[in-house]
Coordinates of C-alpha atoms and ligand atoms in Angstrom, one line a residue:
X1 CA 69.1 94.2 79.5
X2 CA 70.0 96.9 76.7
X3 CA 73.8 98.0 77.8
X4 CA 73.2 101.5 78.2
X5 CA 76.4 103.1 78.9
X6 CA 76.5 105.9 81.5
X7 CA 77.2 108.7 79.2
X8 CA 74.0 107.3 77.3
X9 CA 71.8 107.6 80.4
X10 CA 73.5 110.9 81.3
X11 CA 72.0 112.5 78.4
X12 CA 68.7 110.5 77.4
X13 CA 67.8 112.0 81.1
X14 CA 69.1 115.5 80.9
X15 CA 65.6 116.3 79.2
X16 CA 64.5 115.1 81.8
X17 CA 65.1 118.5 83.0
X18 CA 63.5 121.5 80.7
X19 CA 65.3 124.3 79.8
X20 CA 68.9 122.0 80.9
X21 CA 71.8 123.8 79.9
X22 CA 73.9 120.6 79.7
X23 CA 76.3 122.0 83.1
X24 CA 75.4 118.9 85.6
X25 CA 75.7 116.2 82.8
X26 CA 79.1 117.9 82.6
X27 CA 79.8 116.9 86.0
X28 CA 78.7 113.7 86.3
X29 CA 81.0 113.7 83.0
X30 CA 84.2 114.4 84.4
X31 CA 83.6 112.6 88.1
X32 CA 83.6 109.6 85.8
X33 CA 86.5 110.5 83.8
X34 CA 88.4 110.9 87.2
X35 CA 86.9 107.9 88.8
X36 CA 88.5 105.8 85.9
X37 CA 92.0 107.4 86.6
X38 CA 91.4 106.6 90.5
X39 CA 90.2 103.2 89.6
X40 CA 93.3 101.9 87.4
X41 CA 95.9 104.0 90.0
X42 CA 94.2 101.3 93.1
X43 CA 94.0 98.4 91.4
X44 CA 97.3 98.8 91.5
X45 CA 97.6 99.4 95.3
X46 CA 99.7 95.8 96.0
X47 CA 101.7 96.4 93.0
X48 CA 103.3 99.7 92.7
X49 CA 105.2 100.0 96.4
X50 CA 105.4 103.9 95.7
X51 CA 101.2 104.3 95.5
X52 CA 100.1 103.0 98.9
X53 CA 100.9 104.3 102.7
X54 CA 100.6 107.5 104.1
X55 CA 102.4 111.0 103.1
X56 CA 103.4 111.8 106.0
X57 CA 100.9 114.5 106.6
X58 CA 96.8 114.9 108.2
X59 CA 94.5 116.6 106.5
X60 CA 92.3 119.0 108.1
X61 CA 90.8 116.8 110.3
X62 CA 94.3 115.7 111.8
X63 CA 94.2 112.2 109.9
X64 CA 96.9 111.0 107.7
X65 CA 96.5 111.0 104.9
X66 CA 97.0 108.5 101.9
X67 CA 99.3 109.0 99.0
X68 CA 96.0 107.6 97.3
X69 CA 94.1 110.3 99.0
X70 CA 96.3 113.6 97.4
X71 CA 96.4 111.5 93.8
X72 CA 91.8 111.1 93.8
X73 CA 92.1 115.0 95.3
X74 CA 94.1 115.4 92.0
X75 CA 92.1 113.8 89.6
X76 CA 89.3 114.6 90.6
X77 CA 89.4 118.6 91.0
X78 CA 91.5 118.8 88.0
X79 CA 88.6 116.6 86.0
X80 CA 86.2 119.3 87.5
X81 CA 87.7 122.1 86.8
X82 CA 88.8 121.4 82.9
X83 CA 85.1 121.0 82.0
X84 CA 84.3 124.5 82.8
X85 CA 81.2 123.7 84.5
X86 CA 81.9 124.1 88.5
X87 CA 82.7 128.0 90.2
X88 CA 84.8 126.3 93.0
X89 CA 85.3 122.8 95.4
X90 CA 85.3 122.1 98.5
X91 CA 87.1 118.4 99.8
X92 CA 87.7 116.2 102.6
X93 CA 91.1 117.0 102.2
X94 CA 91.9 121.1 101.6
X95 CA 91.1 123.2 104.6
X96 CA 89.3 125.7 102.5
X97 CA 86.9 126.0 99.2
X98 CA 88.7 126.0 96.0
X99 CA 87.5 129.1 94.2
X100 CA 87.8 129.0 90.5
X101 CA 87.9 132.2 89.4
X102 CA 89.0 131.9 85.2
X103 CA 86.8 133.4 83.0
X104 CA 84.7 130.3 82.6
X105 CA 84.5 128.6 85.6
X106 CA 84.1 131.8 87.8
X107 CA 80.6 132.2 85.7
X108 CA 79.8 128.4 86.3
X109 CA 76.3 127.8 88.1
X110 CA 77.6 124.8 90.6
X111 CA 79.7 123.7 93.2
X112 CA 81.0 120.5 94.3
X113 CA 81.4 118.8 97.7
X114 CA 83.6 115.8 97.4
X115 CA 85.4 112.9 99.8
X116 CA 88.1 112.2 96.9
X117 CA 89.2 108.8 98.6
X118 CA 86.8 107.9 101.6
X119 CA 88.3 105.0 104.0
X120 CA 91.9 105.1 102.4
X121 CA 93.3 103.2 105.3
X122 CA 91.5 100.6 104.0
X123 CA 93.3 100.1 101.1
X124 CA 96.8 99.1 102.5
X125 CA 94.6 95.8 102.9
X126 CA 92.6 95.3 99.9
X127 CA 89.8 95.8 101.5
X128 CA 87.2 97.8 99.1
X129 CA 86.8 102.8 98.9
X130 CA 84.8 104.7 97.9
X131 CA 84.5 108.1 96.5
X132 CA 81.5 110.4 98.0
X133 CA 80.1 113.7 96.0
X134 CA 77.5 116.3 96.3
X135 CA 76.2 119.1 94.2
X136 CA 74.5 122.2 94.5
X137 CA 73.9 125.2 92.8
X138 CA 75.8 128.3 93.7
X139 CA 73.7 130.8 95.9
X140 CA 75.6 133.9 94.8
X141 CA 75.3 135.6 91.4
X142 CA 77.0 134.0 89.1
X143 CA 78.4 137.8 88.5
X144 CA 80.6 137.8 91.9
X145 CA 83.0 135.3 93.9
X146 CA 82.3 131.9 94.9
X147 CA 81.9 132.5 98.7
X148 CA 81.9 130.7 101.3
X149 CA 77.4 130.4 101.4
X150 CA 77.8 128.3 98.3
X151 CA 79.1 125.4 99.8
X152 CA 77.0 126.1 102.8
X153 CA 73.8 124.5 102.2
X154 CA 71.3 122.1 103.0
X155 CA 71.0 118.8 102.1
X156 CA 67.8 118.9 100.7
X157 CA 68.8 121.9 98.6
X158 CA 71.0 119.4 96.3
X159 CA 70.4 118.7 93.1
X160 CA 72.9 116.0 92.1
X161 CA 74.7 113.0 94.8
X162 CA 76.3 110.0 94.4
X163 CA 79.0 108.1 95.3
X164 CA 82.2 105.9 93.4
X165 CA 82.6 102.2 95.1
X166 CA 86.1 100.6 94.3
X167 CA 85.5 97.5 94.8
X168 CA 85.6 93.4 92.9
X169 CA 84.0 95.1 90.5
X170 CA 84.1 99.6 89.9
X171 CA 81.1 101.1 90.7
X172 CA 79.0 104.4 89.2
X173 CA 75.9 104.9 91.8
X174 CA 74.3 108.5 91.5
X175 CA 71.1 110.5 91.7
X176 CA 70.3 113.6 89.9
X177 CA 66.7 113.6 92.3
X178 CA 65.1 111.0 89.9
X179 CA 65.7 108.1 91.1
X180 CA 68.8 106.4 91.4
X181 CA 70.9 104.4 89.1
X182 CA 73.9 102.0 89.2
X183 CA 76.7 101.4 86.9
X184 CA 79.3 98.8 86.2
X185 CA 82.9 99.8 85.4
X186 CA 84.0 97.1 82.5
X187 CA 87.3 97.8 83.0
X188 CA 87.8 96.0 79.1
X189 CA 86.8 98.6 77.4
X190 CA 86.5 100.9 79.7
X191 CA 83.0 102.2 80.3
X192 CA 80.1 102.3 82.9
X193 CA 77.0 100.2 82.3
X194 CA 73.7 100.6 83.5
X195 CA 73.6 97.5 85.5
X196 CA 71.5 99.0 88.7
X197 CA 68.7 101.2 87.7
X198 CA 66.2 102.1 89.9
X199 CA 67.4 101.2 93.1
X200 CA 65.3 101.1 95.8
X201 CA 66.4 99.8 100.0
X202 CA 64.2 97.4 101.3
X203 CA 62.4 98.4 104.1
X204 CA 63.0 96.4 106.1
X205 CA 66.9 94.4 106.4
X206 CA 68.5 91.8 108.7
X207 CA 71.5 94.3 108.0
X208 CA 73.2 96.1 111.0
X209 CA 76.6 98.5 110.6
X210 CA 78.2 100.0 113.7
X211 CA 81.4 100.3 115.2
X212 CA 80.5 98.3 118.1
X213 CA 84.0 98.8 119.8
X214 CA 82.3 102.3 120.7
X215 CA 79.4 101.3 122.3
X216 CA 80.4 102.0 125.8
X217 CA 80.7 105.7 124.7
X218 CA 76.6 105.8 122.5
X219 CA 73.6 107.4 124.1
X220 CA 71.7 104.6 126.1
X221 CA 69.2 105.6 123.3
X222 CA 71.0 103.4 121.0
X223 CA 72.3 100.8 122.9
X224 CA 69.2 99.4 123.0
X225 CA 68.9 100.2 119.3
X226 CA 71.6 97.6 118.9
X227 CA 70.6 95.0 121.8
X228 CA 67.5 95.3 119.7
X229 CA 69.4 94.4 116.4
X230 CA 71.1 90.9 118.6
X231 CA 67.7 89.8 120.4
X232 CA 65.8 87.2 119.1
X233 CA 62.3 87.3 121.0
X234 CA 61.5 90.7 119.4
X235 CA 61.6 89.8 115.7
X236 CA 58.7 87.6 113.8
X237 CA 61.7 84.5 112.7
X238 CA 63.2 85.2 116.3
X239 CA 67.0 85.4 114.6
X240 CA 68.5 88.4 115.6
X241 CA 70.3 90.8 112.9
X242 CA 73.3 89.8 111.6
X243 CA 76.3 92.2 112.3
X244 CA 78.4 93.5 108.8
X245 CA 80.9 96.2 108.7
X246 CA 83.7 96.8 106.9
X247 CA 84.3 100.5 108.0
X248 CA 84.7 102.2 104.4
X249 CA 81.7 103.9 104.7
X250 CA 81.0 103.8 100.8
X251 CA 81.2 100.1 101.3
X252 CA 79.1 99.9 104.1
X253 CA 76.5 102.0 102.7
X254 CA 76.4 100.1 99.0
X255 CA 75.5 96.7 100.6
X256 CA 73.0 98.1 102.5
X257 CA 71.2 100.2 99.6
X258 CA 71.1 96.8 98.0
X259 CA 70.1 93.8 100.8
X260 CA 68.8 95.8 103.5
X261 CA 69.9 97.2 106.5
X262 CA 70.8 100.4 108.1
X263 CA 74.6 101.8 108.4
X264 CA 75.1 104.0 112.0
X265 CA 78.0 106.4 113.6
X266 CA 76.5 107.5 116.6
X267 CA 78.2 110.6 119.0
X268 CA 80.3 109.3 121.0
X269 CA 81.6 111.0 124.7
X270 CA 84.7 111.4 123.2
X271 CA 83.7 112.8 119.8
X272 CA 80.3 114.3 120.1
X273 CA 79.4 114.7 116.5
X274 CA 80.1 112.0 115.7
X275 CA 83.1 110.7 113.2
X276 CA 81.4 111.8 109.6
X277 CA 81.4 114.7 107.5
X278 CA 77.9 116.4 106.8
X279 CA 78.1 118.0 103.0
X280 CA 80.5 115.2 101.4
X281 CA 80.1 112.2 103.3
X282 CA 76.7 112.2 105.5
X283 CA 74.2 114.8 102.7
X284 CA 74.9 113.1 99.4
X285 CA 74.4 109.8 101.1
X286 CA 71.2 110.1 103.0
X287 CA 69.8 112.3 99.6
X288 CA 70.9 109.1 97.7
X289 CA 69.2 106.6 100.6
X290 CA 66.0 109.1 100.6
X291 CA 65.7 108.4 96.3
X292 CA 65.7 104.5 96.9
X293 CA 62.9 105.0 99.6
X294 CA 65.0 104.6 103.0
X295 CA 66.1 107.4 105.7
X296 CA 69.0 109.1 107.2
X297 CA 68.7 111.0 110.6
X298 CA 71.3 112.4 113.0
X299 CA 70.4 112.5 116.5
X300 CA 67.7 114.9 116.3
X301 CA 66.1 114.8 113.3
X302 CA 66.9 114.1 108.7
X303 CA 70.3 114.9 108.0
X304 CA 68.4 116.5 104.8
X305 CA 67.6 119.5 107.2
X306 CA 71.0 120.3 108.8
X307 CA 71.9 123.3 108.4
X308 CA 75.5 123.0 107.8
X309 CA 77.7 125.8 109.9
X310 CA 81.2 125.1 108.4
X311 CA 82.5 122.9 105.4
X312 CA 83.9 120.4 107.7
X313 CA 80.9 119.8 110.1
X314 CA 80.3 116.8 111.7
X315 CA 77.5 114.7 112.7
X316 CA 75.8 111.4 114.1
X317 CA 74.2 109.4 111.5
X318 CA 71.9 106.9 111.0
X319 CA 70.9 105.3 107.6
X320 CA 69.1 102.9 105.7
X321 CA 65.8 100.9 105.7
X322 CA 62.7 103.0 107.1
X323 CA 62.1 100.6 109.4
X324 CA 65.0 100.5 111.2
X325 CA 65.5 103.9 111.1
X326 CA 61.9 104.7 112.6
X327 CA 62.8 101.9 115.2
X328 CA 65.9 102.9 116.2
X329 CA 64.3 107.1 116.2
X330 CA 61.7 105.5 118.1
X331 CA 64.2 104.4 120.5
X332 CA 66.5 106.8 120.9
X333 CA 63.4 109.4 121.8
X334 CA 62.4 107.3 124.3
X335 CA 65.2 106.3 125.9
X336 CA 67.5 109.8 125.0
Ligands
LIG401 P1 88.2 108.3 106.7 O1 87.1 109.7 105.5 O2 89.1 109.6 106.8 O3 88.5 107.8 105.4 O4 87.1 108.6 107.7 C1 85.9 107.3 107.8 C2 86.0 105.9 107.7 C3 84.2 105.2 106.8 O5 84.5 105.3 105.4 C4 84.1 104.6 107.8 O6 83.1 103.9 108.0 C5 84.3 105.3 109.0 O7 85.7 106.4 109.2 C6 85.4 103.9 110.3 O8 85.6 104.1 111.3 P2 85.5 103.7 112.6 O9 86.9 102.7 112.0 O10 85.6 104.5 113.6 O11 84.7 102.7 113.0
LIG402 MG1 86.2 110.0 104.4

């Protein structure tokens, strides 16, 4: 395969959007830069004792903030603001959105929502973590200050979304609504190369990913689907599916995207909206999965149709191979 760098790819595909001003390309390029810095830091996690562990604070969701959560948050926000192409950013790590109100940024037409380091509790044990991002055009006029309505947009309005997985290699996977492409980082020369062009998820898979420790709290339809996954009789080849759950969303999602499978984070009695956040975890991954031919639903319809009410809103999510999501949805609808 010809060695195409992500930089070349961004510029080439920019021409697919007539009248493009190059701002979206600069956003992707800022994300690319920050991801290299964060990847480098994460790779040192076992060596530099002062960069792992918690900072002793909780974020707005009541979760312990890790030092690398804050490091990644700073790097992504700084890289994005420095390009002058977004007017604001909302992050899992910040209670409210941040407005960039200098002359250049305030007139920009995009906002970004980001989970800078998802699954960060896995860093101490050398397990893959990720960054998830979503890009919207602002709703407000460019002459007005950015406001919350610019961030509370439904998934269908996304102009781009993607993730970075810091795994056995670092990869950037993104879509601007024209298919999904994956780029693998070559640390020797500091460049991402196109390694996974036009990614498609198999329509059916053999992997199911869910925290089964919570099963007693799931609704009956979900329990029924999990026993369907485990059953032999209902499958063509008489074999149960394999259970695969890392507990690091980007890693679980990425594996299932490539191999085929379903990732589930249902509601529980104690967390009626599930755990994962709509705007910077579920909606961007839903955008990617649909672009790759898969599906993403909550317990009441498509993730991309949900109109958000709050920045840090949560939703149950079922995401992956289309036939698997369909079977689950049928059982949810018949069993409740
Ligand atoms: P985080 O945003 O605080 O890192 O939490 C999100 C993570 C996901 O990466 C993962 O899929 C999920 O939490 C795992 O939750 P659980 O431990 O309840 O199974
Ligand atoms: Mg997260």
